[in-house]
Amino acid sequence: MRAVVTVIGKDRTGIIYNVSKILAENDVNIEDISQTVMHDFFTMIMLVDMTNMSVDFNVLKSALEKAGETIGMSIRIQHEDLFNAMHTI
Amino acid sequence: MAMFKDVLETVRMIEKERLDIRTITMGISLLDCIDSSGAKSRQKIYEKITRLAENLVKEGERIENELGIPIVNKRISVTPIALIAGSSDDLNYVEYAKILDAAAATVGINFIGGFSALVPKGFTKGDRILIDSIPEALATTNCVCSSVNLGSSKAGINMDAVKRLGEVIKETAYLTRDADSIGCAKFVAFANAVEDNPFMAGAFHGVGEAESVLNVGVSGPGVVKRALEKAQDASFGEMAEIIKKTAFKITRAGHLVGTTVAERLNVPFGILDLSLAPTPEVGDSVARILEEMGLEHCGTHGTTAALAMLNDAVKKGGIMASTSVGGFSGAFIPVSEDEGMIEAVECGALTFDKLEAMTSVCSVGIDMVAIPGDTPASTISGILADEAAIGVINNKTTGVRIIPVYGKDVGDTAEFGGLLGRAPIMPVNKNDCSVFVNRGGQIPAPIHSFKN
């Protein structure tokens, strides 16, 4: 099962560190990362594999959201299915 | 992995443009709950609903979380109660409404539809009792929604039902007078009612439906408006294309949610109803889409054409995206639930007559319109007859959800709260139509050729 992590907010140091730390702690593997910074606005999208995830999806989601609040960014995690459904024929 | 911009587009649609799944509605057949004893029948109804829908809310919330897309309402529709209660000796079906309400509370949903009767060509005993029970049923329950199908393109219009329902709406308004006659907001009179509609107040589970199904209603007026904002100089053909593409994406999200919830609940997926259903929130309005096309206010000349194009393009995009499109699938124009419609009424741009014209080209009909509390029952019947005629002649569904707000008049506003919103009281034609309404009988089925 794969999911998409979206991180959006004002650029600062340690964003990737903070997000990937939580993913690693919960045995979630990062498969792909894309990021861009425009006018100090940071956007990152990660594709992650949750096959060996050691916690419940909701626990991971809460941990990411909490980390987002701490560093002042919006961090979402959503199953990959939604994006594939909406954007592929 | 979907492309970077696609991911961001979806996130923006959900966060900024209020893309949501408006409802997952579980349809449940109650045909096997028929019993000659009303009490036994109701016991079976309660047991069946609470058993089949036990995990509806839980699974809905789980999927909402996993996919990160809000599912605003979890609801249930059941077989029209007139069919179920008709074989009992009961002389009043309010107890059936109460048991539906109790089952809804137990499973944690916010509306249950199906306190309904289908009378396009005449009444059974059960139909008559149910219709007589509607005012008290709606006044004494919280979650129960009621509907009556009073006409069809095959049968014509049951004018006896039209007459009686005018009175029923007035009685309901009176019994719920302490809350701006809110009972009327939970009742729809249909022509050509659809049997798989997931949207309230008109949802019921038709007799041709399976034992239990999961239907989904998707919305997203804000997403369509935003897409059009980015194409200021677009021609009509280009606008139609933009709307179709947007509708496609919204429908795909709904299809995914519907099939996933259905799978987890172990019931068949029924239909996906792609309707642009507004809410009173800013940024979630159908009227604003029409204005984005170049109308100063919704209701001015050109509005009917704009709505026709919007409705058609939404259907085309949706049909491409899912093989299970059903229900209404188009654009809804409920006045009290649409911030742009409310403003258009308040500034005088949108009149009752224009709304009626708009209903000839879009989904449903005169919806969530508040009128003066002293409007005679016969005038309301006249409104029902007009709207039914539009549906019956044009082979489409039309409905009327109208609220004669007790004690209020033009210039006042009715407050319903939540998704039902608020409605400025709209004037109606004061000329009498009672002689017409009182004739009784059936308007014959229309001819289906010589369409001019």
PDB file of N, CA and C in Angstrom, chain B residues 118-149:
ATOM      1  N   LEU B 118     -45.460   6.354  -3.261  1.00  0.00           N
ATOM      2  CA  LEU B 118     -45.380   6.521  -4.718  1.00  0.00           C
ATOM      3  C   LEU B 118     -46.801   6.486  -5.272  1.00  0.00           C
ATOM      4  N   VAL B 119     -47.292   7.658  -5.676  1.00  0.00           N
ATOM      5  CA  VAL B 119     -48.711   7.729  -6.056  1.00  0.00           C
ATOM      6  C   VAL B 119     -48.949   8.398  -7.411  1.00  0.00           C
ATOM      7  N   PRO B 120     -48.108   8.170  -8.411  1.00  0.00           N
ATOM      8  CA  PRO B 120     -48.311   8.908  -9.663  1.00  0.00           C
ATOM      9  C   PRO B 120     -49.659   8.637 -10.316  1.00  0.00           C
ATOM     10  N   LYS B 121     -50.246   7.467 -10.006  1.00  0.00           N
ATOM     11  CA  LYS B 121     -51.502   7.144 -10.698  1.00  0.00           C
ATOM     12  C   LYS B 121     -52.659   6.903  -9.737  1.00  0.00           C
ATOM     13  N   GLY B 122     -52.384   6.914  -8.450  1.00  0.00           N
ATOM     14  CA  GLY B 122     -53.466   6.688  -7.492  1.00  0.00           C
ATOM     15  C   GLY B 122     -52.916   6.262  -6.152  1.00  0.00           C
ATOM     16  N   PHE B 123     -53.841   6.173  -5.170  1.00  0.00           N
ATOM     17  CA  PHE B 123     -53.423   5.871  -3.800  1.00  0.00           C
ATOM     18  C   PHE B 123     -53.809   4.440  -3.404  1.00  0.00           C
ATOM     19  N   THR B 124     -52.944   3.803  -2.640  1.00  0.00           N
ATOM     20  CA  THR B 124     -53.379   2.608  -1.914  1.00  0.00           C
ATOM     21  C   THR B 124     -53.779   3.083  -0.513  1.00  0.00           C
ATOM     22  N   LYS B 125     -54.297   2.169   0.263  1.00  0.00           N
ATOM     23  CA  LYS B 125     -54.646   2.522   1.648  1.00  0.00           C
ATOM     24  C   LYS B 125     -53.403   3.040   2.392  1.00  0.00           C
ATOM     25  N   GLY B 126     -52.292   2.303   2.199  1.00  0.00           N
ATOM     26  CA  GLY B 126     -51.054   2.680   2.878  1.00  0.00           C
ATOM     27  C   GLY B 126     -50.562   4.061   2.449  1.00  0.00           C
ATOM     28  N   ASP B 127     -50.702   4.370   1.161  1.00  0.00           N
ATOM     29  CA  ASP B 127     -50.273   5.680   0.677  1.00  0.00           C
ATOM     30  C   ASP B 127     -51.036   6.798   1.381  1.00  0.00           C
ATOM     31  N   ARG B 128     -52.350   6.610   1.481  1.00  0.00           N
ATOM     32  CA  ARG B 128     -53.182   7.661   2.107  1.00  0.00           C
ATOM     33  C   ARG B 128     -52.800   7.871   3.568  1.00  0.00           C
ATOM     34  N   ILE B 129     -52.633   6.753   4.283  1.00  0.00           N
ATOM     35  CA  ILE B 129     -52.300   6.887   5.711  1.00  0.00           C
ATOM     36  C   ILE B 129     -50.935   7.551   5.866  1.00  0.00           C
ATOM     37  N   LEU B 130     -49.991   7.134   5.005  1.00  0.00           N
ATOM     38  CA  LEU B 130     -48.654   7.720   5.123  1.00  0.00           C
ATOM     39  C   LEU B 130     -48.698   9.227   4.879  1.00  0.00           C
ATOM     40  N   ILE B 131     -49.386   9.634   3.820  1.00  0.00           N
ATOM     41  CA  ILE B 131     -49.431  11.071   3.503  1.00  0.00           C
ATOM     42  C   ILE B 131     -50.076  11.847   4.653  1.00  0.00           C
ATOM     43  N   ASP B 132     -51.130  11.279   5.232  1.00  0.00           N
ATOM     44  CA  ASP B 132     -51.772  11.948   6.373  1.00  0.00           C
ATOM     45  C   ASP B 132     -50.841  12.026   7.586  1.00  0.00           C
ATOM     46  N   SER B 133     -49.903  11.091   7.671  1.00  0.00           N
ATOM     47  CA  SER B 133     -49.006  11.047   8.834  1.00  0.00           C
ATOM     48  C   SER B 133     -47.783  11.954   8.700  1.00  0.00           C
ATOM     49  N   ILE B 134     -47.555  12.487   7.482  1.00  0.00           N
ATOM     50  CA  ILE B 134     -46.307  13.233   7.243  1.00  0.00           C
ATOM     51  C   ILE B 134     -46.111  14.417   8.208  1.00  0.00           C
ATOM     52  N   PRO B 135     -47.124  15.297   8.398  1.00  0.00           N
ATOM     53  CA  PRO B 135     -46.845  16.452   9.264  1.00  0.00           C
ATOM     54  C   PRO B 135     -46.381  16.056  10.666  1.00  0.00           C
ATOM     55  N   GLU B 136     -47.108  15.142  11.292  1.00  0.00           N
ATOM     56  CA  GLU B 136     -46.726  14.762  12.653  1.00  0.00           C
ATOM     57  C   GLU B 136     -45.387  14.016  12.653  1.00  0.00           C
ATOM     58  N   ALA B 137     -45.186  13.171  11.631  1.00  0.00           N
ATOM     59  CA  ALA B 137     -43.926  12.416  11.557  1.00  0.00           C
ATOM     60  C   ALA B 137     -42.731  13.365  11.480  1.00  0.00           C
ATOM     61  N   LEU B 138     -42.833  14.399  10.648  1.00  0.00           N
ATOM     62  CA  LEU B 138     -41.711  15.319  10.495  1.00  0.00           C
ATOM     63  C   LEU B 138     -41.549  16.232  11.708  1.00  0.00           C
ATOM     64  N   ALA B 139     -42.653  16.456  12.418  1.00  0.00           N
ATOM     65  CA  ALA B 139     -42.574  17.328  13.594  1.00  0.00           C
ATOM     66  C   ALA B 139     -42.042  16.596  14.817  1.00  0.00           C
ATOM     67  N   THR B 140     -42.169  15.271  14.831  1.00  0.00           N
ATOM     68  CA  THR B 140     -41.775  14.546  16.043  1.00  0.00           C
ATOM     69  C   THR B 140     -40.487  13.740  15.878  1.00  0.00           C
ATOM     70  N   THR B 141     -39.836  13.857  14.723  1.00  0.00           N
ATOM     71  CA  THR B 141     -38.561  13.150  14.537  1.00  0.00           C
ATOM     72  C   THR B 141     -37.483  14.159  14.132  1.00  0.00           C
ATOM     73  N   ASN B 142     -36.234  13.738  14.268  1.00  0.00           N
ATOM     74  CA  ASN B 142     -35.124  14.633  13.909  1.00  0.00           C
ATOM     75  C   ASN B 142     -34.526  14.315  12.552  1.00  0.00           C
ATOM     76  N   CYS B 143     -34.330  13.025  12.282  1.00  0.00           N
ATOM     77  CA  CYS B 143     -33.522  12.630  11.124  1.00  0.00           C
ATOM     78  C   CYS B 143     -34.350  12.131   9.947  1.00  0.00           C
ATOM     79  N   VAL B 144     -35.659  11.981  10.125  1.00  0.00           N
ATOM     80  CA  VAL B 144     -36.458  11.330   9.087  1.00  0.00           C
ATOM     81  C   VAL B 144     -36.813  12.311   7.973  1.00  0.00           C
ATOM     82  N   CYS B 145     -36.605  11.866   6.724  1.00  0.00           N
ATOM     83  CA  CYS B 145     -36.985  12.668   5.559  1.00  0.00           C
ATOM     84  C   CYS B 145     -38.093  11.942   4.802  1.00  0.00           C
ATOM     85  N   SER B 146     -38.943  12.743   4.190  1.00  0.00           N
ATOM     86  CA  SER B 146     -40.140  12.193   3.566  1.00  0.00           C
ATOM     87  C   SER B 146     -40.230  12.668   2.127  1.00  0.00           C
ATOM     88  N   SER B 147     -40.818  11.833   1.271  1.00  0.00           N
ATOM     89  CA  SER B 147     -41.034  12.254  -0.111  1.00  0.00           C
ATOM     90  C   SER B 147     -42.256  11.551  -0.673  1.00  0.00           C
ATOM     91  N   VAL B 148     -42.870  12.192  -1.655  1.00  0.00           N
ATOM     92  CA  VAL B 148     -44.001  11.582  -2.351  1.00  0.00           C
ATOM     93  C   VAL B 148     -43.783  11.794  -3.839  1.00  0.00           C
ATOM     94  N   ASN B 149     -43.922  10.708  -4.605  1.00  0.00           N
ATOM     95  CA  ASN B 149     -43.839  10.831  -6.060  1.00  0.00           C
ATOM     96  C   ASN B 149     -45.264  10.963  -6.581  1.00  0.00           C
TER      97      ASN B 149
END
